[in-house]
């Protein structure tokens, strides 16, 4: 396994695919990792526990998006330094990331534990599932440091052009999670709490393996724990790029949490159906997300090397590949939506509710390739403020109002009406991103902002 790879050289198509495919594999395993909880809980527990894990994991996913937004800044800075051959800067970035993210993990864990009840009330968690949901989020909050560490290690390696090692780490974590889930949930009947313990334990295993890899691998830097130092200017750069991403990646899922609260208000079956579809969408959206984040690393390295034209061509290819996957998923959900939801449950009421949601929501599969790849390109350029503002605006000015109006104005509203909200928002976001890209191109401003 090559510890690092120069993404500024060689055939662009093969470079993109060789970097993106392991990324897709890692994200697939990550989605499977999350889905394992619901699949196993759905097999051994009643619908209230399924609802608890669905709600708790949705909250955890929101936190992961927040963490990912911060850590992507490391990918961008490391990618630029690697592309520019400024290897002495890389260890400084890694050192500062380590200290910043340890502090952030402690603060975030404390906030979750202190405001646990308030968070679940905001989500309108069904009363039957309330205690189990609390058990789930308490365990996850306690182990949040491992979630930070895994994402930071992956961000470092991807900035260096290595997408294979993170896939290897998550593969081991996925296996550990499934085995631990079966033991704790299936054998010892620990329900939602057992699912959470399995999730955090498996993350810890992947972190240990990742740290050993960083310490023992042959990199352009020498990673030593005893040499970790904090650099204030690097921290400013990390947060300048990462905070807009983190804000976007937090508020967008937060807008979906509002939709989750609407689904919860429709009853346990709708809650379980929506939670199952959220897990399903983790699989459906991962090709677009994977190409977008691969594009971020590729763009960062090429801009560091002064190769803007190569980065722009990578954007075009990424959209083409991501859209191809989206079209396949759209056709599947229009023709046989229940076949996908059946992975998580056999409850006919839940299957019916989920199928209604997918009939309308699946149009988003055709739209997200554009906005994901546009944003991936903007991230690699360092233009995170526009990307974040654009996505946040469409989420809260379009997605939530559309969902609220449709589900409140229609007396017998179902998850079908709720599903219309997402593609409505994505149309607005994609249009805004395209116009911004066109403006940068015509103004000869398609260059990375200095960080």
CSV table of C-alpha atoms in Angstrom, one decimal:
chain,number,residue,atom,x,y,z
A,1,UNK,CA,0.0,0.0,0.0
A,2,UNK,CA,1.5,3.4,-1.1
A,3,UNK,CA,1.4,5.8,1.9
A,4,UNK,CA,1.0,8.8,-0.3
A,5,UNK,CA,0.3,9.7,-3.9
A,6,UNK,CA,0.9,12.7,-6.1
A,7,UNK,CA,-2.5,13.5,-7.7
A,8,UNK,CA,-1.0,16.2,-10.0
A,9,UNK,CA,0.6,13.8,-12.4
A,10,UNK,CA,-0.5,11.1,-14.8
A,11,UNK,CA,-3.8,10.4,-16.7
A,12,UNK,CA,-6.6,12.4,-15.1
A,13,UNK,CA,-9.3,9.8,-15.6
A,14,UNK,CA,-7.3,7.0,-14.1
A,15,UNK,CA,-6.0,9.2,-11.3
A,16,UNK,CA,-9.6,10.3,-10.3
A,17,UNK,CA,-10.9,6.7,-10.5
A,18,UNK,CA,-8.0,5.2,-8.6
A,19,UNK,CA,-8.5,7.8,-5.8
A,20,UNK,CA,-12.3,7.9,-5.8
A,21,UNK,CA,-13.0,4.1,-5.9
A,22,UNK,CA,-11.4,3.4,-2.5
A,23,UNK,CA,-13.2,6.5,-1.3
A,24,UNK,CA,-16.5,5.0,-2.5
A,25,UNK,CA,-15.6,1.7,-0.9
A,26,UNK,CA,-14.8,3.3,2.4
A,27,UNK,CA,-18.0,5.3,2.4
A,28,UNK,CA,-20.0,2.2,1.5
A,29,UNK,CA,-18.5,0.4,4.4
A,30,UNK,CA,-19.2,3.4,6.6
A,31,UNK,CA,-22.8,3.4,5.5
A,32,UNK,CA,-23.0,-0.4,6.1
A,33,UNK,CA,-21.3,0.2,9.5
A,34,UNK,CA,-24.2,2.5,10.4
A,35,UNK,CA,-26.9,0.4,8.8
A,36,UNK,CA,-25.8,-2.7,10.8
A,37,UNK,CA,-27.2,-1.2,13.9
A,38,UNK,CA,-30.7,-0.8,12.4
A,39,UNK,CA,-30.6,-4.2,10.6
A,40,UNK,CA,-29.6,-6.1,13.7
A,41,UNK,CA,-31.8,-4.1,16.1
A,42,UNK,CA,-34.7,-4.6,13.6
A,43,UNK,CA,-34.1,-8.4,13.8
A,44,UNK,CA,-34.0,-8.7,17.6
A,45,UNK,CA,-35.9,-5.8,19.0
A,46,UNK,CA,-39.4,-4.2,18.7
A,47,UNK,CA,-40.2,-1.0,16.7
A,48,UNK,CA,-39.7,1.3,19.7
A,49,UNK,CA,-36.0,0.3,19.9
A,50,UNK,CA,-35.7,0.6,16.1
A,51,UNK,CA,-37.1,4.1,16.4
A,52,UNK,CA,-34.6,4.9,19.3
A,53,UNK,CA,-31.6,3.8,17.2
A,54,UNK,CA,-32.9,5.6,14.2
A,55,UNK,CA,-33.3,8.8,16.1
A,56,UNK,CA,-30.1,8.5,18.1
A,57,UNK,CA,-28.0,7.6,15.1
A,58,UNK,CA,-29.5,10.5,13.1
A,59,UNK,CA,-28.3,12.8,15.9
A,60,UNK,CA,-24.9,11.0,15.8
A,61,UNK,CA,-24.7,11.4,12.1
A,62,UNK,CA,-25.3,15.1,12.4
A,63,UNK,CA,-22.3,15.3,14.8
A,64,UNK,CA,-20.2,13.3,12.4
A,65,UNK,CA,-21.0,15.8,9.7
A,66,UNK,CA,-19.9,18.6,12.0
A,67,UNK,CA,-16.6,16.7,12.7
A,68,UNK,CA,-16.1,15.9,9.0
A,69,UNK,CA,-16.5,19.5,8.1
A,70,UNK,CA,-13.7,20.5,10.5
A,71,UNK,CA,-11.4,17.7,9.4
A,72,UNK,CA,-11.8,18.3,5.7
A,73,UNK,CA,-9.8,21.6,6.3
A,74,UNK,CA,-6.9,19.3,7.1
A,75,UNK,CA,-7.2,17.5,3.8
A,76,UNK,CA,-7.2,20.9,1.9
A,77,UNK,CA,-4.2,22.3,3.7
A,78,UNK,CA,-2.2,19.1,3.6
A,79,UNK,CA,-3.1,18.6,-0.1
A,80,UNK,CA,-2.0,22.1,-1.0
A,81,UNK,CA,1.3,21.7,0.9
A,82,UNK,CA,1.9,18.3,-0.6
A,83,UNK,CA,1.2,19.5,-4.1
A,84,UNK,CA,3.5,22.5,-3.5
A,85,UNK,CA,6.2,20.2,-2.1
A,86,UNK,CA,6.2,22.1,1.2
A,87,UNK,CA,6.6,19.0,3.3
A,88,UNK,CA,7.7,20.8,6.4
A,89,UNK,CA,4.3,22.4,6.6
A,90,UNK,CA,2.5,19.1,6.8
A,91,UNK,CA,3.7,18.0,10.3
A,92,UNK,CA,2.7,21.4,11.6
A,93,UNK,CA,-0.8,21.0,10.2
A,94,UNK,CA,-1.1,17.5,11.7
A,95,UNK,CA,0.1,18.7,15.1
A,96,UNK,CA,-2.3,21.6,15.3
A,97,UNK,CA,-5.2,19.4,14.1
A,98,UNK,CA,-4.5,16.9,16.9
A,99,UNK,CA,-4.7,19.5,19.6
A,100,UNK,CA,-7.7,21.4,18.2
A,101,UNK,CA,-9.8,18.3,17.6
A,102,UNK,CA,-9.2,16.8,21.1
A,103,UNK,CA,-10.4,20.0,22.6
A,104,UNK,CA,-13.4,20.1,20.3
A,105,UNK,CA,-14.4,16.5,21.1
A,106,UNK,CA,-14.4,17.2,24.9
A,107,UNK,CA,-16.6,20.3,24.4
A,108,UNK,CA,-19.0,18.6,22.1
A,109,UNK,CA,-19.4,15.5,24.3
A,110,UNK,CA,-20.1,17.7,27.3
A,111,UNK,CA,-22.8,19.7,25.4
A,112,UNK,CA,-24.6,16.5,24.4
A,113,UNK,CA,-24.6,15.0,27.9
A,114,UNK,CA,-25.8,18.3,29.4
A,115,UNK,CA,-28.6,18.9,26.9
A,116,UNK,CA,-29.6,15.4,26.1
A,117,UNK,CA,-33.3,15.7,27.1
A,118,UNK,CA,-33.7,18.9,25.3
A,119,UNK,CA,-32.3,17.5,22.1
A,120,UNK,CA,-34.6,14.5,22.2
A,121,UNK,CA,-37.6,16.8,22.8
A,122,UNK,CA,-36.7,18.9,19.8
A,123,UNK,CA,-36.6,15.7,17.7
A,124,UNK,CA,-40.1,14.9,19.1
A,125,UNK,CA,-38.8,11.4,20.0
A,126,UNK,CA,-41.7,9.1,20.6
A,127,UNK,CA,-42.3,8.5,24.3
A,128,UNK,CA,-42.0,4.7,23.9
A,129,UNK,CA,-38.5,5.2,22.5
A,130,UNK,CA,-37.3,8.0,24.7
A,131,UNK,CA,-35.3,6.0,27.4
A,132,UNK,CA,-33.6,3.8,24.8
A,133,UNK,CA,-32.7,6.9,22.7
A,134,UNK,CA,-31.1,8.5,25.8
A,135,UNK,CA,-29.1,5.3,26.4
A,136,UNK,CA,-27.8,5.4,22.8
A,137,UNK,CA,-26.7,9.1,22.7
A,138,UNK,CA,-25.0,8.9,26.2
A,139,UNK,CA,-22.7,6.1,25.0
A,140,UNK,CA,-22.0,7.9,21.7
A,141,UNK,CA,-21.2,11.2,23.5
A,142,UNK,CA,-18.7,9.4,25.8
A,143,UNK,CA,-16.9,7.9,22.8
A,144,UNK,CA,-17.0,11.0,20.5
A,145,UNK,CA,-13.2,11.4,20.8
A,146,UNK,CA,-12.8,8.3,18.7
A,147,UNK,CA,-15.1,9.6,15.9
A,148,UNK,CA,-13.0,12.8,15.8
A,149,UNK,CA,-9.7,10.8,15.7
A,150,UNK,CA,-10.8,8.5,12.9
A,151,UNK,CA,-12.0,11.4,10.7
A,152,UNK,CA,-8.8,13.3,11.4
A,153,UNK,CA,-6.6,10.4,10.4
A,154,UNK,CA,-8.6,9.8,7.2
A,155,UNK,CA,-8.4,13.5,6.4
A,156,UNK,CA,-4.6,13.5,6.8
A,157,UNK,CA,-4.1,10.5,4.5
A,158,UNK,CA,-6.5,11.7,1.8
A,159,UNK,CA,-4.7,15.0,1.7
A,160,UNK,CA,-1.6,13.0,0.9
A,161,UNK,CA,-3.4,11.2,-1.9
A,162,UNK,CA,-4.0,8.0,0.1
A,163,UNK,CA,-7.6,6.8,-0.1
A,164,UNK,CA,-6.8,3.1,0.3
A,165,UNK,CA,-5.7,3.1,4.0
A,166,UNK,CA,-8.9,4.8,5.3
A,167,UNK,CA,-11.0,2.2,3.4
A,168,UNK,CA,-8.9,-0.5,5.1
A,169,UNK,CA,-9.5,1.0,8.5
A,170,UNK,CA,-13.2,1.3,8.1
A,171,UNK,CA,-13.4,-2.2,6.7
A,172,UNK,CA,-12.0,-3.6,10.0
A,173,UNK,CA,-14.2,-1.2,12.0
A,174,UNK,CA,-17.3,-2.4,10.1
A,175,UNK,CA,-16.5,-6.1,10.8
A,176,UNK,CA,-15.9,-5.4,14.5
A,177,UNK,CA,-19.2,-3.4,14.7
A,178,UNK,CA,-21.3,-6.1,13.1
A,179,UNK,CA,-19.8,-8.8,15.4
A,180,UNK,CA,-20.2,-6.7,18.5
A,181,UNK,CA,-23.7,-5.8,17.5
A,182,UNK,CA,-24.7,-9.4,17.2
A,183,UNK,CA,-23.2,-10.2,20.6
A,184,UNK,CA,-24.5,-7.2,22.5
A,185,UNK,CA,-27.9,-6.8,20.9
A,186,UNK,CA,-28.7,-10.3,19.7
A,187,UNK,CA,-27.2,-12.4,22.5
A,188,UNK,CA,-27.3,-10.1,25.6
A,189,UNK,CA,-30.4,-8.1,24.6
A,190,UNK,CA,-28.8,-4.7,25.3
A,191,UNK,CA,-30.9,-3.0,22.7
A,192,UNK,CA,-30.1,0.6,21.7
A,193,UNK,CA,-27.3,0.8,24.3
A,194,UNK,CA,-25.6,-2.3,22.9
A,195,UNK,CA,-25.8,-0.9,19.4
A,196,UNK,CA,-24.1,2.3,20.6
A,197,UNK,CA,-21.4,0.5,22.4
A,198,UNK,CA,-20.7,-1.6,19.3
A,199,UNK,CA,-20.4,1.6,17.2
A,200,UNK,CA,-18.0,3.4,19.5
A,201,UNK,CA,-15.9,0.3,20.2
A,202,UNK,CA,-15.4,-0.4,16.5
A,203,UNK,CA,-14.4,3.3,16.0
A,204,UNK,CA,-11.8,2.9,18.7
A,205,UNK,CA,-10.3,-0.1,17.0
A,206,UNK,CA,-10.0,1.8,13.7
A,207,UNK,CA,-8.3,4.7,15.5
A,208,UNK,CA,-5.7,2.5,17.1
A,209,UNK,CA,-4.9,0.9,13.7
A,210,UNK,CA,-4.7,4.3,12.1
A,211,UNK,CA,-2.3,5.7,14.6
A,212,UNK,CA,0.0,2.7,14.2
A,213,UNK,CA,-0.1,3.2,10.5
A,214,UNK,CA,0.8,6.9,10.8
A,215,UNK,CA,3.6,6.1,13.2
A,216,UNK,CA,5.1,3.3,11.2
A,217,UNK,CA,4.5,4.3,7.6
A,218,UNK,CA,7.0,5.9,5.3
A,219,UNK,CA,5.7,9.4,4.8
A,220,UNK,CA,7.3,12.8,3.8
A,221,UNK,CA,7.0,13.7,7.5
A,222,UNK,CA,8.0,12.0,10.7
A,223,UNK,CA,5.0,11.6,13.0
A,224,UNK,CA,5.9,11.4,16.7
A,225,UNK,CA,3.5,11.8,19.6
A,226,UNK,CA,6.1,13.5,21.8
A,227,UNK,CA,6.7,16.2,19.2
A,228,UNK,CA,3.1,17.4,19.0
A,229,UNK,CA,3.0,21.3,19.1
A,230,UNK,CA,0.4,23.9,18.5
A,231,UNK,CA,0.7,26.6,15.9
A,232,UNK,CA,-1.8,29.5,16.2
A,233,UNK,CA,-1.6,30.6,12.5
A,234,UNK,CA,-2.2,27.0,11.3
A,235,UNK,CA,-5.2,26.8,13.7
A,236,UNK,CA,-6.6,29.9,12.2
A,237,UNK,CA,-6.3,28.5,8.7
A,238,UNK,CA,-7.9,25.2,9.7
A,239,UNK,CA,-10.9,27.0,11.2
A,240,UNK,CA,-11.1,29.5,8.4
A,241,UNK,CA,-11.7,26.7,6.0
A,242,UNK,CA,-13.2,24.2,8.3
A,243,UNK,CA,-15.8,26.2,10.2
A,244,UNK,CA,-17.9,27.1,7.2
A,245,UNK,CA,-17.8,23.5,6.1
A,246,UNK,CA,-18.6,22.3,9.6
A,247,UNK,CA,-21.5,24.9,9.9
A,248,UNK,CA,-22.8,23.7,6.5
A,249,UNK,CA,-22.4,20.0,7.3
A,250,UNK,CA,-24.1,20.5,10.7
A,251,UNK,CA,-27.0,22.7,9.6
A,252,UNK,CA,-27.9,20.6,6.6
A,253,UNK,CA,-28.5,17.5,8.6
A,254,UNK,CA,-30.1,19.6,11.2
A,255,UNK,CA,-32.7,20.6,8.6
A,256,UNK,CA,-33.2,16.9,8.0
A,257,UNK,CA,-33.7,16.5,11.8
A,258,UNK,CA,-36.6,18.9,11.5
A,259,UNK,CA,-38.0,16.6,8.9
A,260,UNK,CA,-37.3,13.7,11.2
A,261,UNK,CA,-39.4,15.5,13.9
A,262,UNK,CA,-42.3,15.8,11.4
A,263,UNK,CA,-42.0,12.0,10.6
A,264,UNK,CA,-41.9,11.3,14.4
A,265,UNK,CA,-45.1,13.3,14.8
A,266,UNK,CA,-46.8,10.9,12.3
A,267,UNK,CA,-46.2,7.9,14.7
A,268,UNK,CA,-43.8,5.1,15.3
A,269,UNK,CA,-44.2,3.4,11.9
A,270,UNK,CA,-43.5,6.7,10.1
A,271,UNK,CA,-40.5,7.3,12.4
A,272,UNK,CA,-39.1,3.9,11.8
A,273,UNK,CA,-39.7,4.2,8.1
A,274,UNK,CA,-38.0,7.6,7.9
A,275,UNK,CA,-35.0,6.3,9.9
A,276,UNK,CA,-34.7,3.3,7.6
A,277,UNK,CA,-34.7,5.5,4.5
A,278,UNK,CA,-32.1,7.8,6.0
A,279,UNK,CA,-29.8,4.8,6.4
A,280,UNK,CA,-30.7,3.7,2.9
A,281,UNK,CA,-29.8,7.2,1.6
A,282,UNK,CA,-26.4,6.9,3.2
A,283,UNK,CA,-25.8,4.2,0.5
A,284,UNK,CA,-27.5,6.0,-2.3
A,285,UNK,CA,-25.7,9.3,-1.8
A,286,UNK,CA,-22.3,7.9,-1.2
A,287,UNK,CA,-21.1,7.8,-4.9
A,288,UNK,CA,-21.8,11.5,-5.3
A,289,UNK,CA,-20.3,12.3,-1.9
A,290,UNK,CA,-17.3,10.2,-2.6
A,291,UNK,CA,-16.5,11.7,-6.0
A,292,UNK,CA,-17.0,15.2,-4.4
A,293,UNK,CA,-14.6,14.6,-1.5
A,294,UNK,CA,-12.1,12.9,-3.8
A,295,UNK,CA,-12.4,16.1,-6.0
A,296,UNK,CA,-11.6,18.2,-2.9
A,297,UNK,CA,-8.2,16.4,-2.3
A,298,UNK,CA,-7.4,16.3,-6.0
A,299,UNK,CA,-8.3,20.0,-6.5
A,300,UNK,CA,-6.2,21.0,-3.4
A,301,UNK,CA,-3.1,19.2,-4.6
A,302,UNK,CA,-3.4,20.5,-8.2
A,303,UNK,CA,-4.0,24.1,-7.1
A,304,UNK,CA,-1.0,23.8,-4.8
A,305,UNK,CA,1.0,22.7,-7.9
A,306,UNK,CA,-0.6,25.5,-10.0
A,307,UNK,CA,-2.6,23.2,-12.2
A,308,UNK,CA,-6.1,24.8,-12.3
A,309,UNK,CA,-7.0,23.4,-15.7
A,310,UNK,CA,-6.5,19.8,-14.4
A,311,UNK,CA,-8.7,20.5,-11.4
A,312,UNK,CA,-11.5,21.9,-13.6
A,313,UNK,CA,-11.5,18.9,-15.8
A,314,UNK,CA,-11.6,16.7,-12.7
A,315,UNK,CA,-14.8,18.5,-11.7
A,316,UNK,CA,-16.4,17.7,-15.1
A,317,UNK,CA,-15.5,14.0,-14.8
A,318,UNK,CA,-16.7,13.8,-11.2
A,319,UNK,CA,-20.2,15.2,-12.1
A,320,UNK,CA,-20.4,12.7,-15.0
A,321,UNK,CA,-19.6,9.6,-12.8
A,322,UNK,CA,-21.7,10.8,-9.9
A,323,UNK,CA,-24.8,11.5,-12.1
A,324,UNK,CA,-24.5,8.0,-13.6
A,325,UNK,CA,-24.9,6.4,-10.2
A,326,UNK,CA,-27.7,8.8,-9.3
A,327,UNK,CA,-29.7,7.8,-12.4
A,328,UNK,CA,-29.5,4.1,-11.5
A,329,UNK,CA,-30.7,4.7,-8.0
A,330,UNK,CA,-33.5,7.0,-9.2
A,331,UNK,CA,-34.9,4.3,-11.5
A,332,UNK,CA,-34.6,1.6,-8.8
A,333,UNK,CA,-36.6,3.7,-6.3
A,334,UNK,CA,-39.3,4.7,-8.8
A,335,UNK,CA,-39.8,1.0,-9.8
A,336,UNK,CA,-39.3,-0.9,-6.6
A,337,UNK,CA,-38.8,1.2,-3.5
A,338,UNK,CA,-39.9,-1.5,-1.0
A,339,UNK,CA,-37.2,-3.8,-2.1
A,340,UNK,CA,-34.6,-1.4,-0.7
A,341,UNK,CA,-36.4,-0.7,2.6
A,342,UNK,CA,-36.9,-4.4,3.2
A,343,UNK,CA,-33.2,-4.6,4.0
A,344,UNK,CA,-34.0,-2.9,7.3
A,345,UNK,CA,-37.4,-4.2,8.2
A,346,UNK,CA,-40.2,-6.6,7.1
A,347,UNK,CA,-43.0,-4.6,8.9
A,348,UNK,CA,-45.5,-3.9,6.1
A,349,UNK,CA,-46.7,-0.6,7.6
A,350,UNK,CA,-43.1,0.7,7.7
A,351,UNK,CA,-42.5,-0.6,4.2
A,352,UNK,CA,-45.5,1.3,2.9
A,353,UNK,CA,-44.6,4.5,4.6
A,354,UNK,CA,-41.0,4.4,3.4
A,355,UNK,CA,-42.0,3.6,-0.2
A,356,UNK,CA,-44.2,6.7,-0.3
A,357,UNK,CA,-41.2,8.8,0.9
A,358,UNK,CA,-38.8,7.4,-1.7
A,359,UNK,CA,-41.2,8.0,-4.6
A,360,UNK,CA,-40.9,11.7,-4.1
A,361,UNK,CA,-37.4,12.0,-2.5
A,362,UNK,CA,-35.6,9.9,-5.1
A,363,UNK,CA,-35.6,12.9,-7.5
A,364,UNK,CA,-32.8,14.2,-5.3
A,365,UNK,CA,-30.6,11.4,-6.6
A,366,UNK,CA,-30.5,13.1,-9.9
A,367,UNK,CA,-29.7,16.5,-8.4
A,368,UNK,CA,-27.1,16.0,-5.7
A,369,UNK,CA,-24.3,14.9,-8.0
A,370,UNK,CA,-24.2,18.5,-9.3
A,371,UNK,CA,-24.2,20.3,-5.9
A,372,UNK,CA,-21.9,17.8,-4.2
A,373,UNK,CA,-19.3,18.1,-7.0
A,374,UNK,CA,-19.5,21.9,-7.2
A,375,UNK,CA,-19.0,22.1,-3.5
A,376,UNK,CA,-16.2,19.6,-3.6
A,377,UNK,CA,-14.4,21.8,-6.1
A,378,UNK,CA,-15.1,24.9,-4.1
A,379,UNK,CA,-13.7,23.3,-0.9
A,380,UNK,CA,-10.5,22.3,-2.7
A,381,UNK,CA,-10.2,26.0,-3.8
A,382,UNK,CA,-10.7,27.2,-0.3
A,383,UNK,CA,-13.9,28.9,-1.2
A,384,UNK,CA,-15.9,27.4,1.6
A,385,UNK,CA,-17.9,30.5,2.6
A,386,UNK,CA,-20.1,30.7,-0.5
A,387,UNK,CA,-20.6,26.9,-0.6
A,388,UNK,CA,-21.8,26.9,3.0
A,389,UNK,CA,-24.0,30.0,2.7
A,390,UNK,CA,-25.6,28.6,-0.4
A,391,UNK,CA,-26.4,25.2,1.1
A,392,UNK,CA,-27.6,26.6,4.4
A,393,UNK,CA,-29.9,29.2,2.7
A,394,UNK,CA,-31.6,26.6,0.5
A,395,UNK,CA,-32.0,24.2,3.4
A,396,UNK,CA,-33.7,26.6,5.8
A,397,UNK,CA,-35.4,28.9,3.2
A,398,UNK,CA,-36.7,26.0,1.0
A,399,UNK,CA,-36.4,22.5,2.5
A,400,UNK,CA,-37.9,23.2,5.9
A,401,UNK,CA,-40.7,25.6,4.8
A,402,UNK,CA,-41.7,23.2,1.9
A,403,UNK,CA,-41.9,20.3,4.3
A,404,UNK,CA,-43.8,22.3,6.9
A,405,UNK,CA,-46.3,23.8,4.5
A,406,UNK,CA,-47.0,20.5,2.7
A,407,UNK,CA,-47.4,18.5,5.9
A,408,UNK,CA,-49.5,21.1,7.6
A,409,UNK,CA,-51.8,22.2,4.8
A,410,UNK,CA,-52.6,18.6,3.7
A,411,UNK,CA,-54.7,17.1,6.4
A,412,UNK,CA,-53.8,13.5,5.6
A,413,UNK,CA,-50.2,14.2,4.7
A,414,UNK,CA,-47.9,11.2,4.4
A,415,UNK,CA,-44.1,10.8,4.0
A,416,UNK,CA,-44.7,11.3,0.3
A,417,UNK,CA,-45.3,15.0,0.9
A,418,UNK,CA,-42.3,15.1,3.3
A,419,UNK,CA,-40.0,13.7,0.6
A,420,UNK,CA,-40.7,16.6,-1.8
A,421,UNK,CA,-38.8,19.0,0.4
A,422,UNK,CA,-35.3,17.7,-0.3
A,423,UNK,CA,-35.2,17.9,-4.1
A,424,UNK,CA,-36.9,21.3,-4.0
A,425,UNK,CA,-34.0,22.6,-1.9
A,426,UNK,CA,-31.3,20.9,-4.1
A,427,UNK,CA,-32.6,22.6,-7.2
A,428,UNK,CA,-32.1,26.0,-5.6
A,429,UNK,CA,-28.6,25.1,-4.3
A,430,UNK,CA,-27.4,23.6,-7.5
A,431,UNK,CA,-28.5,26.6,-9.5
A,432,UNK,CA,-26.8,29.0,-7.1
A,433,UNK,CA,-23.5,27.0,-7.3
A,434,UNK,CA,-23.5,26.8,-11.1
A,435,UNK,CA,-24.1,30.6,-11.4
A,436,UNK,CA,-21.3,31.2,-8.9
A,437,UNK,CA,-18.9,28.9,-10.8
A,438,UNK,CA,-19.9,30.7,-14.1
A,439,UNK,CA,-19.2,34.1,-12.5
A,440,UNK,CA,-15.8,33.0,-11.3
A,441,UNK,CA,-15.0,31.6,-14.7
A,442,UNK,CA,-16.0,34.7,-16.7
A,443,UNK,CA,-14.3,37.0,-14.2
A,444,UNK,CA,-11.1,35.0,-14.4
A,445,UNK,CA,-11.3,34.4,-10.6
A,446,UNK,CA,-11.4,30.7,-10.6
A,447,UNK,CA,-8.5,30.5,-8.3
A,448,UNK,CA,-8.1,29.3,-4.7
A,449,UNK,CA,-8.4,31.8,-2.0
A,450,UNK,CA,-5.3,32.2,0.1
A,451,UNK,CA,-5.5,30.6,3.5
